[in-house]
mmCIF file of C-alpha atoms and ligand atoms in Angstrom:
data_model
loop_
_atom_site.group_PDB
_atom_site.id
_atom_site.type_symbol
_atom_site.label_atom_id
_atom_site.label_comp_id
_atom_site.label_asym_id
_atom_site.label_seq_id
_atom_site.Cartn_x
_atom_site.Cartn_y
_atom_site.Cartn_z
ATOM 1 C CA MET A 1 -20.149 2.594 -11.597
ATOM 2 C CA THR A 2 -21.030 2.151 -7.889
ATOM 3 C CA GLY A 3 -21.149 -1.082 -5.945
ATOM 4 C CA ARG A 4 -17.865 -2.596 -7.229
ATOM 5 C CA THR A 5 -16.039 -5.128 -4.942
ATOM 6 C CA ASN A 6 -12.806 -6.255 -4.222
ATOM 7 C CA SER A 7 -13.677 -9.848 -5.169
ATOM 8 C CA VAL A 8 -11.712 -11.129 -7.895
ATOM 9 C CA ALA A 9 -14.725 -12.924 -9.662
ATOM 10 C CA GLU A 10 -16.578 -9.701 -9.958
ATOM 11 C CA MET A 11 -13.746 -7.586 -11.260
ATOM 12 C CA PRO A 12 -14.391 -6.660 -14.950
ATOM 13 C CA GLN A 13 -10.753 -6.887 -16.185
ATOM 14 C CA GLY A 14 -11.316 -10.581 -17.113
ATOM 15 C CA PHE A 15 -8.381 -11.459 -14.977
ATOM 16 C CA LEU A 16 -10.467 -14.315 -13.396
ATOM 17 C CA ASN A 17 -8.839 -16.723 -11.047
ATOM 18 C CA ALA A 18 -8.062 -20.092 -13.026
ATOM 19 C CA SER A 19 -8.552 -18.386 -16.281
ATOM 20 C CA PRO A 20 -5.892 -18.617 -18.890
ATOM 21 C CA GLN A 21 -5.750 -14.840 -18.982
ATOM 22 C CA LYS A 22 -4.787 -14.653 -15.224
ATOM 23 C CA PRO A 23 -1.767 -12.324 -15.033
ATOM 24 C CA VAL A 24 1.468 -13.776 -13.882
ATOM 25 C CA LYS A 25 2.965 -10.119 -12.905
ATOM 26 C CA SER A 26 2.287 -9.355 -9.115
ATOM 27 C CA LEU A 27 1.409 -5.770 -9.698
ATOM 28 C CA LEU A 28 -1.126 -6.809 -12.531
ATOM 29 C CA ARG A 29 -2.608 -9.416 -9.943
ATOM 30 C CA ALA A 30 -3.006 -6.590 -7.197
ATOM 31 C CA LEU A 31 -4.677 -4.467 -9.666
ATOM 32 C CA ALA A 32 -7.168 -7.049 -10.443
ATOM 33 C CA GLY A 33 -8.195 -7.448 -6.871
ATOM 34 C CA GLU A 34 -5.991 -10.385 -5.824
ATOM 35 C CA VAL A 35 -4.994 -10.274 -2.268
ATOM 36 C CA LEU A 36 -1.169 -11.043 -2.265
ATOM 37 C CA ALA A 37 0.816 -12.153 0.741
ATOM 38 C CA LEU A 38 3.643 -9.515 -0.242
ATOM 39 C CA PRO A 39 2.523 -6.344 -1.714
ATOM 40 C CA PRO A 40 4.088 -5.494 -5.237
ATOM 41 C CA VAL A 41 5.915 -2.121 -5.046
ATOM 42 C CA TRP A 42 6.912 0.696 -7.235
ATOM 43 C CA LEU A 43 7.375 4.440 -6.389
ATOM 44 C CA MET A 44 6.124 7.640 -7.944
ATOM 45 C CA ARG A 45 9.080 9.311 -9.318
ATOM 46 C CA GLN A 46 11.163 6.319 -8.949
ATOM 47 C CA ALA A 47 13.444 7.583 -11.687
ATOM 48 C CA GLY A 48 14.815 10.926 -11.047
ATOM 49 C CA ARG A 49 17.481 13.090 -9.462
ATOM 50 C CA TYR A 50 18.040 11.019 -6.378
ATOM 51 C CA LEU A 51 19.628 8.320 -8.478
ATOM 52 C CA PRO A 52 23.490 9.050 -9.443
ATOM 53 C CA GLU A 53 22.893 6.989 -12.772
ATOM 54 C CA TYR A 54 19.968 9.325 -13.483
ATOM 55 C CA ARG A 55 22.093 12.354 -12.987
ATOM 56 C CA ALA A 56 24.521 11.077 -15.233
ATOM 57 C CA LEU A 57 22.109 10.127 -18.011
ATOM 58 C CA ARG A 58 20.456 13.451 -17.852
ATOM 59 C CA GLN A 59 23.709 15.364 -18.744
ATOM 60 C CA ARG A 60 23.154 13.678 -22.279
ATOM 61 C CA ALA A 61 20.387 15.893 -23.241
ATOM 62 C CA PRO A 62 20.385 19.814 -23.374
ATOM 63 C CA SER A 63 16.830 20.197 -21.843
ATOM 64 C CA PHE A 64 14.428 18.076 -19.868
ATOM 65 C CA LEU A 65 11.925 18.107 -22.532
ATOM 66 C CA ASP A 66 14.519 17.032 -25.052
ATOM 67 C CA PHE A 67 15.323 14.279 -22.548
ATOM 68 C CA CYS A 68 11.529 13.208 -22.321
ATOM 69 C CA PHE A 69 11.598 13.229 -26.080
ATOM 70 C CA SER A 70 14.701 11.174 -26.499
ATOM 71 C CA PRO A 71 13.479 7.445 -26.636
ATOM 72 C CA GLU A 72 16.929 5.949 -26.111
ATOM 73 C CA LEU A 73 17.562 8.102 -23.074
ATOM 74 C CA ALA A 74 13.982 8.162 -21.544
ATOM 75 C CA ALA A 75 13.835 4.157 -21.946
ATOM 76 C CA GLU A 76 17.291 3.996 -20.005
ATOM 77 C CA ALA A 77 15.830 6.364 -17.328
ATOM 78 C CA THR A 78 12.725 4.185 -17.042
ATOM 79 C CA MET A 79 14.777 1.081 -16.618
ATOM 80 C CA GLN A 80 17.348 2.458 -14.092
ATOM 81 C CA PRO A 81 15.166 1.845 -10.953
ATOM 82 C CA VAL A 82 14.157 -1.523 -11.924
ATOM 83 C CA ARG A 83 17.493 -2.646 -12.466
ATOM 84 C CA ARG A 84 18.916 -1.159 -9.149
ATOM 85 C CA PHE A 85 16.071 -2.066 -6.887
ATOM 86 C CA GLY A 86 13.946 -4.857 -8.593
ATOM 87 C CA MET A 87 10.823 -2.788 -8.626
ATOM 88 C CA ASP A 88 7.636 -4.532 -9.463
ATOM 89 C CA ALA A 89 6.770 -2.070 -11.887
ATOM 90 C CA ALA A 90 8.615 0.395 -14.524
ATOM 91 C CA ILE A 91 6.840 3.675 -15.005
ATOM 92 C CA LEU A 92 7.507 5.229 -18.319
ATOM 93 C CA PHE A 93 9.840 8.280 -18.095
ATOM 94 C CA ALA A 94 8.092 11.358 -19.553
ATOM 95 C CA ASP A 95 6.210 14.329 -17.792
ATOM 96 C CA ILE A 96 2.769 15.190 -17.703
ATOM 97 C CA LEU A 97 3.353 18.449 -19.363
ATOM 98 C CA VAL A 98 4.370 16.563 -22.573
ATOM 99 C CA VAL A 99 0.730 16.892 -23.475
ATOM 100 C CA ALA A 100 0.638 20.735 -23.043
ATOM 101 C CA HIS A 101 3.690 20.746 -25.495
ATOM 102 C CA GLY A 102 2.076 18.257 -27.891
ATOM 103 C CA LEU A 103 -1.003 20.706 -28.122
ATOM 104 C CA GLY A 104 1.346 23.255 -29.228
ATOM 105 C CA GLN A 105 1.692 25.271 -26.018
ATOM 106 C CA ARG A 106 5.357 26.476 -25.212
ATOM 107 C CA VAL A 107 6.757 24.583 -22.435
ATOM 108 C CA ASP A 108 9.997 24.997 -20.802
ATOM 109 C CA PHE A 109 11.756 23.268 -17.915
ATOM 110 C CA ARG A 110 14.183 25.788 -16.031
ATOM 111 C CA GLU A 111 16.861 24.418 -13.833
ATOM 112 C CA GLY A 112 15.834 24.880 -10.120
ATOM 113 C CA LYS A 113 12.425 26.648 -11.382
ATOM 114 C CA GLY A 114 10.278 23.711 -12.545
ATOM 115 C CA PRO A 115 8.341 24.138 -15.634
ATOM 116 C CA VAL A 116 7.423 27.454 -17.303
ATOM 117 C CA LEU A 117 4.674 27.678 -19.810
ATOM 118 C CA MET A 118 2.915 30.580 -21.976
ATOM 119 C CA PRO A 119 -0.005 30.779 -20.075
ATOM 120 C CA ILE A 120 -3.488 30.200 -21.630
ATOM 121 C CA ARG A 121 -6.311 31.999 -20.004
ATOM 122 C CA SER A 122 -9.509 32.162 -22.624
ATOM 123 C CA ALA A 123 -11.516 29.989 -24.553
ATOM 124 C CA GLU A 124 -9.946 31.663 -27.802
ATOM 125 C CA ALA A 125 -6.504 30.643 -26.636
ATOM 126 C CA ALA A 126 -7.755 27.076 -25.806
ATOM 127 C CA CYS A 127 -9.357 26.942 -29.237
ATOM 128 C CA GLU A 128 -5.794 27.397 -30.928
ATOM 129 C CA LEU A 129 -4.481 24.173 -29.070
ATOM 130 C CA SER A 130 -4.547 21.716 -31.870
ATOM 131 C CA LEU A 131 -4.893 18.124 -31.967
ATOM 132 C CA HIS A 132 -3.654 18.082 -35.563
ATOM 133 C CA ASP A 133 0.018 17.459 -35.015
ATOM 134 C CA PHE A 134 -0.549 16.099 -31.536
ATOM 135 C CA ALA A 135 0.198 12.379 -32.471
ATOM 136 C CA ALA A 136 3.577 13.330 -34.198
ATOM 137 C CA ARG A 137 4.611 15.547 -31.464
ATOM 138 C CA VAL A 138 4.109 12.912 -28.818
ATOM 139 C CA ALA A 139 5.200 9.943 -31.038
ATOM 140 C CA PRO A 140 8.621 9.832 -29.263
ATOM 141 C CA VAL A 141 6.996 9.029 -25.996
ATOM 142 C CA HIS A 142 5.183 5.980 -27.801
ATOM 143 C CA GLU A 143 8.704 4.959 -29.014
ATOM 144 C CA THR A 144 10.202 4.979 -25.541
ATOM 145 C CA VAL A 145 7.310 2.764 -24.338
ATOM 146 C CA ALA A 146 7.889 0.164 -27.172
ATOM 147 C CA ARG A 147 11.514 0.049 -26.236
ATOM 148 C CA VAL A 148 10.867 -0.462 -22.512
ATOM 149 C CA ALA A 149 8.413 -3.141 -23.285
ATOM 150 C CA ALA A 150 10.899 -4.964 -25.422
ATOM 151 C CA MET A 151 13.463 -5.043 -22.632
ATOM 152 C CA LEU A 152 11.614 -5.303 -19.448
ATOM 153 C CA PRO A 153 11.982 -8.602 -17.062
ATOM 154 C CA VAL A 154 8.986 -10.756 -17.491
ATOM 155 C CA GLN A 155 7.721 -10.239 -13.839
ATOM 156 C CA THR A 156 7.822 -6.526 -14.263
ATOM 157 C CA THR A 157 4.722 -4.455 -15.192
ATOM 158 C CA LEU A 158 5.100 -1.435 -17.456
ATOM 159 C CA ILE A 159 3.069 1.542 -16.498
ATOM 160 C CA GLY A 160 2.048 4.379 -18.599
ATOM 161 C CA PHE A 161 0.779 7.624 -17.325
ATOM 162 C CA ALA A 162 -0.732 11.094 -18.121
ATOM 163 C CA GLY A 163 -1.703 13.925 -16.007
ATOM 164 C CA ALA A 164 -5.292 14.347 -15.564
ATOM 165 C CA PRO A 165 -7.046 17.156 -17.240
ATOM 166 C CA TRP A 166 -7.663 19.398 -14.003
ATOM 167 C CA THR A 167 -4.033 18.968 -13.062
ATOM 168 C CA VAL A 168 -2.405 19.556 -16.445
ATOM 169 C CA ALA A 169 -4.870 22.709 -16.846
ATOM 170 C CA CYS A 170 -3.416 24.137 -13.545
ATOM 171 C CA TYR A 171 -0.068 24.218 -15.102
ATOM 172 C CA MET A 172 -1.205 25.344 -18.642
ATOM 173 C CA VAL A 173 -3.276 28.316 -17.126
ATOM 174 C CA GLU A 174 -1.052 29.460 -14.267
ATOM 175 C CA GLY A 175 2.043 29.046 -16.506
ATOM 176 C CA GLY A 176 3.734 26.866 -14.006
ATOM 177 C CA THR A 177 3.643 25.819 -10.367
ATOM 178 C CA SER A 178 1.418 28.019 -8.293
ATOM 179 C CA ARG A 179 0.792 28.421 -4.354
ATOM 180 C CA ASP A 180 -2.658 29.420 -4.641
ATOM 181 C CA PHE A 181 -4.067 28.519 -8.316
ATOM 182 C CA ALA A 182 -5.806 31.837 -8.371
ATOM 183 C CA ALA A 183 -5.737 32.060 -11.984
ATOM 184 C CA VAL A 184 -7.150 28.673 -13.010
ATOM 185 C CA LYS A 185 -9.863 28.750 -10.253
ATOM 186 C CA ARG A 186 -10.930 32.076 -11.335
ATOM 187 C CA TRP A 187 -11.306 31.044 -14.957
ATOM 188 C CA ALA A 188 -13.064 27.629 -13.999
ATOM 189 C CA PHE A 189 -15.309 29.271 -11.558
ATOM 190 C CA GLY A 190 -16.092 32.350 -13.484
ATOM 191 C CA ASP A 191 -16.500 30.958 -16.954
ATOM 192 C CA ALA A 192 -17.063 27.293 -16.629
ATOM 193 C CA GLU A 193 -18.033 27.160 -20.453
ATOM 194 C CA GLY A 194 -14.827 28.460 -21.734
ATOM 195 C CA PHE A 195 -12.802 26.371 -19.263
ATOM 196 C CA GLY A 196 -14.739 23.408 -20.394
ATOM 197 C CA VAL A 197 -13.285 24.136 -23.904
ATOM 198 C CA LEU A 198 -9.618 23.593 -22.389
ATOM 199 C CA ILE A 199 -10.830 20.484 -20.485
ATOM 200 C CA ASP A 200 -12.472 18.961 -23.390
ATOM 201 C CA ARG A 201 -9.336 19.510 -25.603
ATOM 202 C CA LEU A 202 -7.166 18.059 -22.610
ATOM 203 C CA VAL A 203 -9.662 14.888 -22.533
ATOM 204 C CA GLU A 204 -9.347 14.122 -26.068
ATOM 205 C CA ALA A 205 -5.596 14.651 -26.078
ATOM 206 C CA THR A 206 -5.328 12.494 -22.952
ATOM 207 C CA ILE A 207 -7.017 9.704 -24.677
ATOM 208 C CA LEU A 208 -5.042 9.677 -27.812
ATOM 209 C CA TYR A 209 -1.808 9.832 -25.756
ATOM 210 C CA LEU A 210 -2.800 6.994 -23.549
ATOM 211 C CA SER A 211 -4.205 4.578 -26.097
ATOM 212 C CA GLY A 212 -1.013 5.212 -27.941
ATOM 213 C CA GLN A 213 1.026 4.185 -24.897
ATOM 214 C CA VAL A 214 -1.186 1.046 -24.463
ATOM 215 C CA THR A 215 -0.680 0.003 -28.293
ATOM 216 C CA ALA A 216 2.902 0.651 -27.804
ATOM 217 C CA GLY A 217 3.234 -1.797 -24.881
ATOM 218 C CA ALA A 218 1.844 -0.114 -21.634
ATOM 219 C CA GLU A 219 0.148 -2.854 -19.401
ATOM 220 C CA ALA A 220 -1.450 -0.548 -16.778
ATOM 221 C CA LEU A 221 -2.061 3.304 -16.732
ATOM 222 C CA GLN A 222 -1.983 6.091 -13.951
ATOM 223 C CA LEU A 223 -3.676 9.186 -14.201
ATOM 224 C CA PHE A 224 -1.978 11.598 -12.047
ATOM 225 C CA ASP A 225 -4.384 14.517 -10.363
ATOM 226 C CA SER A 226 -1.796 16.074 -8.216
ATOM 227 C CA TRP A 227 -3.909 19.216 -7.695
ATOM 228 C CA ALA A 228 -7.398 17.417 -7.210
ATOM 229 C CA GLY A 229 -7.260 18.482 -3.609
ATOM 230 C CA VAL A 230 -7.576 22.343 -4.157
ATOM 231 C CA LEU A 231 -11.173 22.040 -5.458
ATOM 232 C CA PRO A 232 -14.395 22.370 -3.466
ATOM 233 C CA GLU A 233 -16.971 19.539 -3.863
ATOM 234 C CA ALA A 234 -18.978 20.781 -7.096
ATOM 235 C CA ALA A 235 -15.909 21.793 -8.801
ATOM 236 C CA PHE A 236 -14.030 18.667 -8.009
ATOM 237 C CA ARG A 237 -17.280 16.692 -9.365
ATOM 238 C CA ARG A 238 -17.141 18.647 -12.676
ATOM 239 C CA TRP A 239 -13.444 19.212 -13.167
ATOM 240 C CA VAL A 240 -11.739 16.115 -11.565
ATOM 241 C CA ILE A 241 -14.337 13.268 -11.523
ATOM 242 C CA ALA A 242 -16.341 13.990 -14.760
ATOM 243 C CA PRO A 243 -13.260 14.204 -17.156
ATOM 244 C CA THR A 244 -11.505 11.301 -15.506
ATOM 245 C CA ARG A 245 -14.559 9.212 -16.254
ATOM 246 C CA ARG A 246 -14.654 10.239 -19.901
ATOM 247 C CA ILE A 247 -11.135 9.170 -20.366
ATOM 248 C CA VAL A 248 -11.669 5.967 -18.459
ATOM 249 C CA ALA A 249 -14.735 5.068 -20.350
ATOM 250 C CA ALA A 250 -12.970 5.839 -23.767
ATOM 251 C CA LEU A 251 -9.952 3.733 -22.946
ATOM 252 C CA LYS A 252 -12.290 0.739 -21.528
ATOM 253 C CA GLU A 253 -14.005 0.694 -24.949
ATOM 254 C CA THR A 254 -10.716 -0.036 -26.705
ATOM 255 C CA HIS A 255 -8.763 -1.742 -24.245
ATOM 256 C CA PRO A 256 -11.436 -3.335 -21.820
ATOM 257 C CA ARG A 257 -9.057 -5.282 -19.732
ATOM 258 C CA LEU A 258 -6.504 -2.353 -19.113
ATOM 259 C CA PRO A 259 -6.179 -1.641 -15.489
ATOM 260 C CA LEU A 260 -6.283 2.177 -14.596
ATOM 261 C CA ILE A 261 -4.958 3.698 -11.256
ATOM 262 C CA GLY A 262 -6.421 7.228 -10.612
ATOM 263 C CA PHE A 263 -4.391 9.307 -7.990
ATOM 264 C CA PRO A 264 -6.528 12.394 -6.949
ATOM 265 C CA ARG A 265 -3.778 13.775 -4.527
ATOM 266 C CA GLY A 266 -5.268 15.577 -1.513
ATOM 267 C CA ALA A 267 -8.941 14.613 -2.320
ATOM 268 C CA GLY A 268 -9.639 13.911 1.341
ATOM 269 C CA LEU A 269 -13.239 13.121 1.837
ATOM 270 C CA MET A 270 -13.996 13.137 -1.995
ATOM 271 C CA TYR A 271 -11.722 10.139 -2.382
ATOM 272 C CA ARG A 272 -14.624 7.746 -2.171
ATOM 273 C CA ALA A 273 -16.836 9.508 -4.622
ATOM 274 C CA TYR A 274 -13.933 9.652 -6.878
ATOM 275 C CA PHE A 275 -13.276 5.851 -6.580
ATOM 276 C CA SER A 276 -16.809 4.766 -7.042
ATOM 277 C CA GLU A 277 -17.851 7.190 -9.482
ATOM 278 C CA SER A 278 -14.629 7.939 -12.050
ATOM 279 C CA GLY A 279 -14.579 4.174 -13.163
ATOM 280 C CA VAL A 280 -10.796 3.730 -12.324
ATOM 281 C CA ASP A 281 -9.763 0.153 -11.092
ATOM 282 C CA ALA A 282 -7.406 1.081 -8.364
ATOM 283 C CA LEU A 283 -6.855 4.333 -6.106
ATOM 284 C CA GLY A 284 -3.638 6.004 -5.381
ATOM 285 C CA LEU A 285 -3.532 7.439 -1.780
ATOM 286 C CA ASP A 286 -1.698 10.539 -0.561
ATOM 287 C CA SER A 287 0.163 10.361 2.518
ATOM 288 C CA THR A 288 -2.520 12.112 4.584
ATOM 289 C CA VAL A 289 -5.075 9.385 4.222
ATOM 290 C CA PRO A 290 -5.434 7.421 7.429
ATOM 291 C CA VAL A 291 -4.868 3.919 6.508
ATOM 292 C CA GLU A 292 -7.445 2.213 8.773
ATOM 293 C CA ILE A 293 -10.030 4.333 7.279
ATOM 294 C CA ALA A 294 -8.793 3.711 3.837
ATOM 295 C CA HIS A 295 -9.080 -0.097 4.553
ATOM 296 C CA ARG A 296 -12.668 0.216 5.694
ATOM 297 C CA THR A 297 -14.002 2.681 3.321
ATOM 298 C CA LEU A 298 -11.867 2.716 -0.051
ATOM 299 C CA GLN A 299 -10.494 -1.041 -0.151
ATOM 300 C CA SER A 300 -13.978 -2.230 -0.117
ATOM 301 C CA ILE A 301 -14.443 -0.690 -3.426
ATOM 302 C CA GLY A 302 -11.344 -2.062 -4.865
ATOM 303 C CA PRO A 303 -7.375 -2.147 -4.830
ATOM 304 C CA VAL A 304 -5.507 0.893 -3.227
ATOM 305 C CA GLN A 305 -1.924 2.083 -3.712
ATOM 306 C CA GLY A 306 0.162 4.055 -1.249
ATOM 307 C CA ASN A 307 1.072 5.821 1.017
ATOM 308 C CA LEU A 308 4.353 6.233 2.482
ATOM 309 C CA ASP A 309 5.245 9.941 3.087
ATOM 310 C CA PRO A 310 8.052 10.608 0.604
ATOM 311 C CA LEU A 311 9.902 12.677 3.379
ATOM 312 C CA LEU A 312 9.629 9.268 5.775
ATOM 313 C CA LEU A 313 11.640 7.613 2.933
ATOM 314 C CA ALA A 314 14.392 10.433 2.796
ATOM 315 C CA ALA A 315 14.391 10.039 6.670
ATOM 316 C CA GLY A 316 14.819 6.286 6.524
ATOM 317 C CA GLY A 317 15.382 4.176 9.747
ATOM 318 C CA ALA A 318 12.975 3.425 12.475
ATOM 319 C CA ALA A 319 10.524 6.076 11.559
ATOM 320 C CA MET A 320 10.291 5.022 8.013
ATOM 321 C CA MET A 321 10.037 1.258 9.086
ATOM 322 C CA GLU A 322 7.163 1.915 11.709
ATOM 323 C CA ASN A 323 5.241 3.679 9.093
ATOM 324 C CA VAL A 324 5.731 0.880 6.521
ATOM 325 C CA THR A 325 4.673 -1.627 8.966
ATOM 326 C CA ALA A 326 1.372 0.431 9.776
ATOM 327 C CA ILE A 327 0.614 0.760 6.159
ATOM 328 C CA ARG A 328 1.215 -2.971 5.542
ATOM 329 C CA ARG A 329 -1.005 -4.104 8.425
ATOM 330 C CA ALA A 330 -3.994 -1.915 7.536
ATOM 331 C CA LEU A 331 -3.891 -2.421 3.770
ATOM 332 C CA GLY A 332 -2.040 -5.691 3.238
ATOM 333 C CA GLU A 333 -5.351 -7.678 4.073
ATOM 334 C CA GLY A 334 -6.889 -6.399 0.945
ATOM 335 C CA PRO A 335 -5.691 -5.842 -2.542
ATOM 336 C CA PHE A 336 -2.809 -3.355 -2.265
ATOM 337 C CA VAL A 337 0.282 -1.959 -4.038
ATOM 338 C CA PHE A 338 2.929 -0.417 -2.051
ATOM 339 C CA ASN A 339 3.830 3.142 -3.038
ATOM 340 C CA LEU A 340 4.680 6.615 -1.757
ATOM 341 C CA GLY A 341 1.959 9.154 -1.088
ATOM 342 C CA HIS A 342 3.559 11.530 -3.632
ATOM 343 C CA GLY A 343 6.957 11.363 -5.569
ATOM 344 C CA VAL A 344 10.523 10.414 -4.451
ATOM 345 C CA VAL A 345 12.373 13.712 -3.223
ATOM 346 C CA PRO A 346 15.775 14.537 -4.964
ATOM 347 C CA GLU A 347 17.489 14.315 -1.412
ATOM 348 C CA THR A 348 16.523 10.616 -0.748
ATOM 349 C CA PRO A 349 19.485 8.505 0.080
ATOM 350 C CA VAL A 350 19.399 5.432 -2.321
ATOM 351 C CA GLU A 351 20.128 3.163 0.357
ATOM 352 C CA HIS A 352 16.769 4.175 1.972
ATOM 353 C CA VAL A 353 14.903 2.804 -1.225
ATOM 354 C CA ALA A 354 16.910 -0.362 -1.139
ATOM 355 C CA ALA A 355 16.216 -0.943 2.581
ATOM 356 C CA LEU A 356 12.463 -0.100 2.010
ATOM 357 C CA VAL A 357 12.166 -2.665 -1.042
ATOM 358 C CA ALA A 358 14.069 -5.332 0.881
ATOM 359 C CA SER A 359 11.664 -5.205 3.906
ATOM 360 C CA LEU A 360 8.461 -5.504 1.484
ATOM 361 C CA ARG A 361 10.046 -8.670 0.431
ATOM 362 C CA GLN A 362 9.607 -10.088 3.786
ATOM 363 C CA PRO A 363 6.423 -10.716 5.579
ATOM 364 C CA VAL A 364 5.446 -7.961 8.083
ATOM 365 C CA THR A 365 6.502 -8.927 11.500
ATOM 366 C CA ALA A 366 4.104 -9.926 14.269
ATOM 367 C CA PRO A 367 3.027 -6.897 16.487
HETATM 368 O O1 LIG B 1 7.564 8.575 -11.764
HETATM 369 C C1 LIG B 1 8.521 8.539 -12.538
HETATM 370 O O2 LIG B 1 9.620 8.166 -12.229
HETATM 371 C C2 LIG B 1 8.315 8.770 -13.957
HETATM 372 C C3 LIG B 1 8.438 10.124 -14.489
HETATM 373 C C4 LIG B 1 7.654 11.196 -14.055
HETATM 374 C C5 LIG B 1 8.153 12.764 -14.181
HETATM 375 N N1 LIG B 1 7.155 13.561 -13.596
HETATM 376 C C6 LIG B 1 9.601 12.918 -14.313
HETATM 377 C C7 LIG B 1 10.160 14.365 -13.886
HETATM 378 C C8 LIG B 1 6.289 11.538 -13.719
HETATM 379 C C9 LIG B 1 5.435 10.467 -13.548
HETATM 380 C C10 LIG B 1 6.083 12.920 -13.567
HETATM 381 C C11 LIG B 1 4.641 13.516 -13.385
HETATM 382 C C12 LIG B 1 4.574 14.929 -13.035
HETATM 383 N N2 LIG B 1 5.132 15.846 -13.636
HETATM 384 C C13 LIG B 1 3.527 15.512 -12.041
HETATM 385 C C14 LIG B 1 2.655 14.529 -11.243
HETATM 386 C C15 LIG B 1 3.151 14.084 -10.153
HETATM 387 C C16 LIG B 1 3.356 14.943 -9.093
HETATM 388 O O3 LIG B 1 4.661 15.164 -8.691
HETATM 389 O O4 LIG B 1 2.404 15.660 -8.540
HETATM 390 C C17 LIG B 1 3.694 16.833 -12.119
HETATM 391 C C18 LIG B 1 2.761 17.685 -11.374
HETATM 392 C C19 LIG B 1 4.637 16.926 -12.965
HETATM 393 C C20 LIG B 1 5.355 18.537 -13.452
HETATM 394 C C21 LIG B 1 6.663 18.616 -13.020
HETATM 395 N N3 LIG B 1 7.600 18.006 -13.741
HETATM 396 C C22 LIG B 1 7.260 19.633 -12.221
HETATM 397 C C23 LIG B 1 6.421 20.572 -11.278
HETATM 398 C C24 LIG B 1 8.437 19.603 -12.226
HETATM 399 C C25 LIG B 1 9.582 20.369 -11.367
HETATM 400 C C26 LIG B 1 9.710 19.920 -10.159
HETATM 401 C C27 LIG B 1 10.879 18.927 -10.169
HETATM 402 O O5 LIG B 1 10.651 18.037 -9.433
HETATM 403 O O6 LIG B 1 11.838 19.198 -10.614
HETATM 404 C C28 LIG B 1 8.874 18.574 -13.294
HETATM 405 C C29 LIG B 1 10.207 17.917 -13.626
HETATM 406 C C30 LIG B 1 10.277 16.596 -13.608
HETATM 407 N N4 LIG B 1 9.623 15.583 -13.931
HETATM 408 C C31 LIG B 1 11.594 16.144 -13.251
HETATM 409 C C32 LIG B 1 11.441 14.527 -13.515
HETATM 410 C C33 LIG B 1 12.515 13.510 -13.057
HETATM 411 C C34 LIG B 1 12.834 16.606 -12.560
HETATM 412 C C35 LIG B 1 13.511 17.237 -13.857
HETATM 413 C C36 LIG B 1 14.958 16.955 -13.721
HETATM 414 O O7 LIG B 1 15.580 15.963 -14.050
HETATM 415 O O8 LIG B 1 15.649 17.970 -13.179
#
């Protein structure tokens, strides 16, 4: 999978110039390798607690998982940022831990504490995770996708998503968020074969889950590998790149033109290997990736997405705008999607998001 280029003619999606299949949606055009005058924009966690209308809607479900599994409420949450800001993409409202729940693990979201799971720490426990009821358990998410697809403006792209196996495994093994990932690393490093049972199960579940989203109407997919950056090289190749490649290959077999965005947060010097070897069509950059280097070494492989620091969005003003300009100057000459380097934080003022999107609808000012 090496040697891919950003030339539209060589992109494999079939979105060729002058072809009847050329997408009209700006996000799909950028993901197909087109260089646009103005970058399409969406934000990770664009639906969430920083929006007053989200906080009001969230009250209508007893728990966060109930909220994710209520197609009516989840579809409405998906639409909120699209309505308010005119984002170029809607990202399905759900959570990466829906897959753990779908496999039969106990998952709870506690107010102020984040997710709490019954930890899985042996191959025997991983074997008990069952794909048998998986499709039925995640069906409400697919219903959400279908509802959103039916009400989306024509210029807006519907992005489906899943957590990548390594990141979902981090939560499943640690039992929640972790500071050092000691339990999951101990297992992955000390008993690779046993840990591989869990990863294999996640690869299979993720393929089913994402295929279902595409069938229901998702037009692009993002794989969130939020904890990719905690692994040394060999483990990164084995637990981040290899499972991602299996998922991408399986999805491309059934949906050859589907654009896939990979987001291996914190991958640092491994970003390049991830992009050229995993098979993803576009690469999400975290905020620590220097944009000039990304332009030279990553955008030559394919489209990139990112990477404003979420706290710069929360800060707003001149500091935010200077960074936005620097990102656009470096990455706007190649195929590019504007985004943050991680999710919107709850304390973000909505006016800052509106100002950001308004600025992206104007050409970048001369230096
Ligand atoms: O981006 C979007 O708008 C779509 C929805 C979405 C959510 N989670 C909703 C959510 C997406 C794409 C995710 C992905 C997700 N979930 C990731 C990968 C991206 C990342 O942030 O690194 C991860 C690691 C999770 C797991 C997760 N979910 C954690 C650790 C938490 C608790 C922390 C927090 O922010 O509260 C969640 C909860 C969660 N997922 C919320 C939302 C809107 C907050 C729940 C609430 O409404 O109170």
